[in-house]
Amino acid sequence: MDFPFYRPRRLRRSEDLRRLIRETRVSIDDLIMPYFVVHGKEVKEEIHSMPGNFRFSVDELVKEIKEVKQLGIPAILLFGIPNKKDEKAREAYAKDGIIQQAISAIKDSVPDIIVITDVCLCGYMSHGHCGIVENGEILNDPTLELLAKTALSHVEAGADMVAPSDMMDGRVRAIRRVLDENGFSHIPIMAYSAKYASSFYGPFREAVFSTPAFGDRSSYQMDPANSDEGLREVRQDISEGADIVMVKPALAYLDVIYRVKKEFSYPVAAYNVSGEYSMIKAADKMGWIDGKKVTLEILTSIKRAGADMILTYFAKQVAKWLR
Ligand code: PBG
């Protein structure tokens, strides 16, 4: 492979040559678009820290999902924003909760888009933590029951897949069990497996008002310094019944995505999170980078690292670009 016999530039001479040897492609097939849903009617409120993303009321969300379906995006991820928060996250599993209403409305009008729901309690808890709190401690085992109940209520409302994001130990097993017992053994679980305690979630917490009232999430989300531990989390989630495993965030954790794919050969999802989105938007607005090109480069790198699918706030935009 020595110069002058091997000249790598030979195959870079034209765009058609480059197309022929291109190894990685981002396609609409890979994209999952997250949405935030609120109570009310005719609400479409832009999220300050995430320009181009909105809090939708159910009626507006249904219109949006129709459009996204037409663009060919296979799946959406739903986050609910309740009116009332309490210490038991009651709205998370209420029959007429915001997310439950949204799921059934979407299923009524756009039945064939995959509806994935984020299963977590932080947005529904008055203290903003992902579990039950007692004396300043986030309790693990008592939280599992609420998570399982929440997942079941989503599926009963029509969700096609559930995605637990809380990082309590044993939640995948608890959710798998309750789904199976209730006749939903066909519903897959996408587990947020290697989920890091990341500052890249800042804009999201502003979007759903879930910033913890005290402390932070480091006693349940992972230390950004650890990747062996990420593999152990993934192994455990697979053994508990996860069908798809997720690494989150994506961009600063490409090595983790790579290792997870190599080690387990399981479907891997990567979450290109809110902070990753907002950074690009801000720099693009300043005229410092070309937002479109940077976005496509980053999504390509996430796939190159080993992700099979990408949850990204750019999904709708990217689907338009790729068409
Ligand atoms: C809920 C949850 C969070 C995100 C997804 N599910 C926030 C958090 O853990 O604090 C972050 C998504 C993003 O930043 O885009 N636990």
Short mmCIF file of C-alpha atoms and ligand atoms in Angstrom, two decimals:
data_model
loop_
_atom_site.label_atom_id
_atom_site.label_comp_id
_atom_site.label_asym_id
_atom_site.label_seq_id
_atom_site.Cartn_x
_atom_site.Cartn_y
_atom_site.Cartn_z
CA MET A 1 0.00 0.00 0.00
CA ASP A 2 2.89 2.31 -0.71
CA PHE A 3 3.04 5.46 -2.72
CA PRO A 4 3.26 5.78 -5.70
CA PHE A 5 1.36 2.48 -6.37
CA TYR A 6 -1.43 3.22 -3.94
CA ARG A 7 -2.91 6.64 -4.51
CA PRO A 8 -6.06 7.05 -2.42
CA ARG A 9 -6.89 10.28 -4.20
CA ARG A 10 -7.70 8.30 -7.40
CA LEU A 11 -11.07 7.38 -5.94
CA ARG A 12 -11.85 10.86 -4.71
CA ARG A 13 -11.71 12.59 -8.06
CA SER A 14 -15.43 12.99 -8.65
CA GLU A 15 -18.63 12.91 -6.65
CA ASP A 16 -19.76 9.82 -8.57
CA LEU A 17 -16.60 7.95 -7.59
CA ARG A 18 -17.05 9.07 -4.02
CA ARG A 19 -20.65 7.86 -4.08
CA LEU A 20 -19.51 4.41 -5.23
CA ILE A 21 -17.08 3.90 -2.39
CA ARG A 22 -19.09 5.61 0.37
CA GLU A 23 -19.30 3.27 3.37
CA THR A 24 -21.89 4.93 5.57
CA ARG A 25 -25.18 6.56 4.68
CA VAL A 26 -27.73 8.27 6.81
CA SER A 27 -31.20 7.44 5.58
CA ILE A 28 -34.71 8.43 6.58
CA ASP A 29 -35.08 4.80 7.70
CA ASP A 30 -32.70 5.50 10.62
CA LEU A 31 -34.55 8.43 12.14
CA ILE A 32 -36.74 8.77 15.21
CA MET A 33 -38.24 12.21 15.89
CA PRO A 34 -38.92 13.22 19.53
CA TYR A 35 -42.01 15.28 20.45
CA PHE A 36 -43.25 17.13 23.52
CA VAL A 37 -46.95 17.17 24.24
CA VAL A 38 -48.90 19.49 26.56
CA HIS A 39 -52.51 19.89 27.68
CA GLY A 40 -54.74 22.39 25.90
CA LYS A 41 -55.92 23.15 22.38
CA GLU A 42 -54.19 24.77 19.44
CA VAL A 43 -50.93 25.02 21.34
CA LYS A 44 -47.72 25.11 19.32
CA GLU A 45 -45.19 26.84 21.47
CA GLU A 46 -41.56 27.06 20.40
CA ILE A 47 -39.01 25.85 22.96
CA HIS A 48 -36.59 28.70 23.57
CA SER A 49 -33.49 26.62 23.97
CA MET A 50 -34.37 24.33 21.04
CA PRO A 51 -35.44 26.55 18.13
CA GLY A 52 -37.50 24.65 15.58
CA ASN A 53 -38.93 22.34 18.26
CA PHE A 54 -42.28 22.89 19.93
CA ARG A 55 -44.57 21.89 22.76
CA PHE A 56 -47.69 20.69 20.98
CA SER A 57 -51.21 20.15 22.26
CA VAL A 58 -52.70 16.85 21.12
CA ASP A 59 -54.69 18.35 18.20
CA GLU A 60 -51.63 20.15 16.82
CA LEU A 61 -49.41 17.14 17.42
CA VAL A 62 -51.66 14.94 15.32
CA LYS A 63 -51.29 17.35 12.36
CA GLU A 64 -47.54 17.36 12.81
CA ILE A 65 -47.32 13.57 12.97
CA LYS A 66 -49.27 13.27 9.72
CA GLU A 67 -46.65 15.43 8.06
CA VAL A 68 -43.78 13.48 9.57
CA LYS A 69 -45.33 10.22 8.42
CA GLN A 70 -45.56 11.60 4.88
CA LEU A 71 -41.87 12.43 5.01
CA GLY A 72 -41.24 8.73 5.58
CA ILE A 73 -39.96 8.90 9.13
CA PRO A 74 -40.67 5.48 10.67
CA ALA A 75 -41.02 6.39 14.34
CA ILE A 76 -41.59 9.14 16.89
CA LEU A 77 -40.70 9.34 20.59
CA LEU A 78 -43.19 11.02 22.90
CA PHE A 79 -42.61 13.04 26.07
CA GLY A 80 -45.58 14.27 28.09
CA ILE A 81 -45.73 17.49 30.08
CA PRO A 82 -48.42 17.18 32.76
CA ASN A 83 -50.40 20.00 34.39
CA LYS A 84 -49.89 18.60 37.87
CA LYS A 85 -46.75 17.18 39.41
CA ASP A 86 -46.64 15.35 42.75
CA GLU A 87 -44.43 13.02 44.80
CA LYS A 88 -45.85 9.85 43.22
CA ALA A 89 -45.85 10.98 39.57
CA ARG A 90 -49.56 10.15 39.36
CA GLU A 91 -50.03 11.82 35.99
CA ALA A 92 -47.42 9.49 34.49
CA TYR A 93 -49.77 6.50 34.68
CA ALA A 94 -53.18 8.23 34.80
CA LYS A 95 -55.64 6.78 32.27
CA ASP A 96 -56.41 10.26 30.97
CA GLY A 97 -52.84 11.55 31.35
CA ILE A 98 -51.44 13.77 28.65
CA ILE A 99 -49.31 11.08 27.09
CA GLN A 100 -52.11 8.51 27.13
CA GLN A 101 -54.40 11.01 25.37
CA ALA A 102 -51.74 11.80 22.80
CA ILE A 103 -51.05 8.14 22.01
CA SER A 104 -54.67 7.27 21.36
CA ALA A 105 -55.26 10.40 19.25
CA ILE A 106 -52.21 9.58 17.11
CA LYS A 107 -53.23 5.94 16.78
CA ASP A 108 -56.70 7.07 15.65
CA SER A 109 -55.45 9.33 12.88
CA VAL A 110 -51.98 8.04 11.93
CA PRO A 111 -52.19 4.37 12.89
CA ASP A 112 -49.12 3.17 11.05
CA ILE A 113 -46.36 5.34 12.49
CA ILE A 114 -44.39 3.67 15.29
CA VAL A 115 -45.18 5.42 18.56
CA ILE A 116 -42.43 5.00 21.15
CA THR A 117 -42.94 6.51 24.58
CA ASP A 118 -40.29 7.69 27.00
CA VAL A 119 -40.98 5.96 30.30
CA CYS A 120 -39.73 8.10 33.15
CA LEU A 121 -41.09 9.92 36.16
CA CYS A 122 -38.94 13.06 36.34
CA GLY A 123 -41.34 15.21 34.34
CA TYR A 124 -44.21 14.15 36.61
CA MET A 125 -42.48 14.41 40.00
CA SER A 126 -42.66 17.67 41.96
CA HIS A 127 -38.95 17.28 42.82
CA GLY A 128 -37.92 16.47 39.23
CA HIS A 129 -36.07 13.24 40.01
CA CYS A 130 -36.57 10.00 38.08
CA GLY A 131 -37.63 7.98 41.13
CA ILE A 132 -39.42 8.10 44.47
CA VAL A 133 -37.57 10.32 46.94
CA GLU A 134 -37.32 9.66 50.66
CA ASN A 135 -35.05 11.68 52.96
CA GLY A 136 -33.16 13.03 49.98
CA GLU A 137 -32.51 9.50 48.60
CA ILE A 138 -33.76 8.32 45.21
CA LEU A 139 -35.23 4.90 46.02
CA ASN A 140 -34.68 2.11 43.51
CA ASP A 141 -37.02 -0.80 44.16
CA PRO A 142 -40.19 1.09 45.06
CA THR A 143 -39.74 3.13 41.87
CA LEU A 144 -39.85 -0.01 39.70
CA GLU A 145 -43.53 -0.53 40.38
CA LEU A 146 -44.40 2.99 39.21
CA LEU A 147 -42.29 2.62 36.09
CA ALA A 148 -43.94 -0.69 35.21
CA LYS A 149 -47.35 0.84 35.78
CA THR A 150 -46.44 3.80 33.57
CA ALA A 151 -45.17 1.57 30.76
CA LEU A 152 -48.30 -0.58 30.91
CA SER A 153 -50.58 2.46 30.74
CA HIS A 154 -48.75 3.69 27.63
CA VAL A 155 -49.12 0.33 25.94
CA GLU A 156 -52.78 0.07 26.92
CA ALA A 157 -53.29 3.47 25.28
CA GLY A 158 -51.72 2.08 22.09
CA ALA A 159 -47.96 2.66 22.28
CA ASP A 160 -45.96 0.39 19.95
CA MET A 161 -42.76 0.44 22.00
CA VAL A 162 -41.65 1.72 25.40
CA ALA A 163 -38.33 3.34 26.22
CA PRO A 164 -37.40 3.48 29.91
CA SER A 165 -34.99 6.37 30.54
CA ASP A 166 -34.89 6.48 34.35
CA MET A 167 -31.75 4.36 34.97
CA MET A 168 -33.15 2.51 37.99
CA ASP A 169 -31.63 -0.97 38.35
CA GLY A 170 -33.98 -3.75 37.26
CA ARG A 171 -36.53 -1.60 35.41
CA VAL A 172 -36.34 -3.52 32.14
CA ARG A 173 -37.21 -6.76 33.92
CA ALA A 174 -40.04 -5.12 35.82
CA ILE A 175 -41.50 -3.64 32.63
CA ARG A 176 -41.04 -6.83 30.59
CA ARG A 177 -42.83 -8.82 33.28
CA VAL A 178 -45.83 -6.52 33.57
CA LEU A 179 -46.23 -6.28 29.79
CA ASP A 180 -46.07 -10.06 29.40
CA GLU A 181 -48.57 -10.64 32.19
CA ASN A 182 -51.03 -8.32 30.50
CA GLY A 183 -50.91 -9.82 27.02
CA PHE A 184 -48.30 -7.47 25.53
CA SER A 185 -45.44 -9.89 24.96
CA HIS A 186 -45.18 -8.58 21.39
CA ILE A 187 -44.34 -5.01 22.46
CA PRO A 188 -40.59 -4.27 22.31
CA ILE A 189 -38.53 -2.36 24.87
CA MET A 190 -35.93 0.17 23.79
CA ALA A 191 -33.81 0.61 26.90
CA TYR A 192 -31.83 3.75 27.60
CA SER A 193 -28.99 1.46 28.71
CA ALA A 194 -25.79 3.48 28.74
CA LYS A 195 -27.31 6.77 29.79
CA TYR A 196 -24.84 9.25 31.16
CA ALA A 197 -25.30 12.03 33.73
CA SER A 198 -24.74 14.62 31.03
CA SER A 199 -24.86 18.40 30.88
CA PHE A 200 -26.01 18.03 27.30
CA TYR A 201 -29.58 17.51 28.59
CA GLY A 202 -29.90 21.16 29.68
CA PRO A 203 -32.21 22.38 26.89
CA PHE A 204 -34.47 19.32 27.28
CA ARG A 205 -35.01 19.98 30.96
CA GLU A 206 -36.05 23.51 30.09
CA ALA A 207 -38.45 22.06 27.51
CA VAL A 208 -40.20 19.74 29.98
CA PHE A 209 -39.56 21.62 33.22
CA SER A 210 -37.78 18.63 34.80
CA THR A 211 -34.65 20.18 36.29
CA PRO A 212 -34.18 18.45 39.67
CA ALA A 213 -35.19 20.67 42.60
CA PHE A 214 -32.17 19.47 44.59
CA GLY A 215 -28.94 17.65 43.76
CA ASP A 216 -28.37 16.08 40.35
CA ARG A 217 -28.84 12.72 38.64
CA SER A 218 -25.38 11.27 39.27
CA SER A 219 -26.64 8.65 41.73
CA TYR A 220 -28.54 6.93 38.93
CA GLN A 221 -27.24 8.14 35.57
CA MET A 222 -23.72 7.08 34.63
CA ASP A 223 -20.40 8.83 35.13
CA PRO A 224 -19.24 10.18 31.72
CA ALA A 225 -15.78 8.78 32.46
CA ASN A 226 -16.90 5.12 32.30
CA SER A 227 -17.33 2.90 29.27
CA ASP A 228 -16.77 -0.60 30.75
CA GLU A 229 -19.65 0.21 33.07
CA GLY A 230 -21.72 1.19 30.04
CA LEU A 231 -21.17 -2.29 28.61
CA ARG A 232 -22.25 -3.86 31.91
CA GLU A 233 -25.45 -1.79 31.85
CA VAL A 234 -26.14 -2.91 28.30
CA ARG A 235 -25.46 -6.56 29.15
CA GLN A 236 -27.84 -6.37 32.06
CA ASP A 237 -30.61 -4.71 30.05
CA ILE A 238 -30.31 -7.35 27.33
CA SER A 239 -30.52 -10.12 29.89
CA GLU A 240 -33.63 -8.46 31.38
CA GLY A 241 -35.34 -8.38 28.00
CA ALA A 242 -34.34 -5.20 26.16
CA ASP A 243 -34.86 -5.52 22.40
CA ILE A 244 -32.97 -2.37 21.44
CA VAL A 245 -30.23 -0.81 23.56
CA MET A 246 -29.46 2.88 23.60
CA VAL A 247 -26.40 5.01 24.17
CA LYS A 248 -27.11 8.56 25.27
CA PRO A 249 -25.83 11.20 24.53
CA ALA A 250 -24.34 10.29 21.14
CA LEU A 251 -21.69 12.71 19.96
CA ALA A 252 -19.39 12.70 22.99
CA TYR A 253 -19.93 8.92 23.39
CA LEU A 254 -19.11 7.52 19.93
CA ASP A 255 -16.61 5.13 21.50
CA VAL A 256 -19.37 3.69 23.68
CA ILE A 257 -21.63 3.21 20.65
CA TYR A 258 -18.77 1.44 18.89
CA ARG A 259 -18.04 -0.86 21.81
CA VAL A 260 -21.68 -1.73 22.41
CA LYS A 261 -22.23 -2.65 18.76
CA LYS A 262 -19.03 -4.72 18.61
CA GLU A 263 -19.65 -6.52 21.87
CA PHE A 264 -23.34 -7.42 21.59
CA SER A 265 -24.38 -7.25 17.90
CA TYR A 266 -27.75 -5.99 19.11
CA PRO A 267 -29.80 -3.21 17.55
CA VAL A 268 -28.25 0.00 18.88
CA ALA A 269 -30.00 3.34 19.14
CA ALA A 270 -28.10 6.56 19.73
CA TYR A 271 -29.74 9.65 21.22
CA ASN A 272 -28.45 12.84 19.63
CA VAL A 273 -29.66 14.88 22.61
CA SER A 274 -30.99 18.39 23.10
CA GLY A 275 -27.65 20.04 23.87
CA GLU A 276 -26.12 18.56 20.74
CA TYR A 277 -29.01 20.03 18.77
CA SER A 278 -28.90 23.46 20.38
CA MET A 279 -25.14 23.87 19.96
CA ILE A 280 -25.43 23.42 16.22
CA LYS A 281 -28.44 25.72 16.00
CA ALA A 282 -26.68 28.45 17.95
CA ALA A 283 -23.43 28.27 16.01
CA ASP A 284 -25.35 28.19 12.73
CA LYS A 285 -27.31 31.27 13.74
CA MET A 286 -24.09 33.08 14.53
CA GLY A 287 -22.86 32.17 11.06
CA TRP A 288 -19.92 30.25 12.54
CA ILE A 289 -20.73 26.87 11.01
CA ASP A 290 -22.94 25.53 8.23
CA GLY A 291 -25.68 23.91 10.31
CA LYS A 292 -26.91 21.59 7.59
CA LYS A 293 -23.50 20.22 6.68
CA VAL A 294 -22.45 19.84 10.32
CA THR A 295 -25.69 18.04 11.16
CA LEU A 296 -25.28 15.53 8.34
CA GLU A 297 -21.62 15.00 9.25
CA ILE A 298 -22.48 14.32 12.88
CA LEU A 299 -25.32 11.94 12.06
CA THR A 300 -23.03 10.10 9.65
CA SER A 301 -20.40 9.76 12.36
CA ILE A 302 -22.99 8.36 14.78
CA LYS A 303 -23.91 5.71 12.23
CA ARG A 304 -20.27 5.04 11.38
CA ALA A 305 -19.65 4.36 15.06
CA GLY A 306 -22.26 1.58 14.95
CA ALA A 307 -25.71 3.02 15.61
CA ASP A 308 -28.59 1.44 13.71
CA MET A 309 -31.01 4.25 14.50
CA ILE A 310 -30.76 7.81 15.74
CA LEU A 311 -33.16 9.73 17.94
CA THR A 312 -32.68 13.31 16.85
CA TYR A 313 -34.51 16.65 16.95
CA PHE A 314 -33.15 17.13 13.43
CA ALA A 315 -35.12 14.13 12.10
CA LYS A 316 -37.84 16.10 10.32
CA GLN A 317 -35.39 18.56 8.85
CA VAL A 318 -33.02 15.82 7.74
CA ALA A 319 -35.86 13.86 6.11
CA LYS A 320 -36.59 16.94 4.00
CA TRP A 321 -32.94 17.35 3.07
CA LEU A 322 -32.58 13.70 2.11
CA ARG A 323 -35.66 13.63 -0.11
C1 PBG B 1 -35.95 11.66 31.14
C2 PBG B 1 -35.18 12.00 29.92
C3 PBG B 1 -34.22 13.00 29.73
C4 PBG B 1 -33.86 12.95 28.38
C5 PBG B 1 -34.59 11.93 27.81
N1 PBG B 1 -35.39 11.34 28.77
C6 PBG B 1 -33.68 14.02 30.66
C7 PBG B 1 -32.86 13.64 31.80
O1 PBG B 1 -32.49 12.48 31.99
O2 PBG B 1 -32.58 14.55 32.57
C8 PBG B 1 -32.89 13.88 27.71
C9 PBG B 1 -33.15 14.13 26.26
C10 PBG B 1 -32.38 15.26 25.67
O3 PBG B 1 -31.58 15.97 26.30
O4 PBG B 1 -32.60 15.48 24.47
N2 PBG B 1 -35.22 11.06 32.17
#
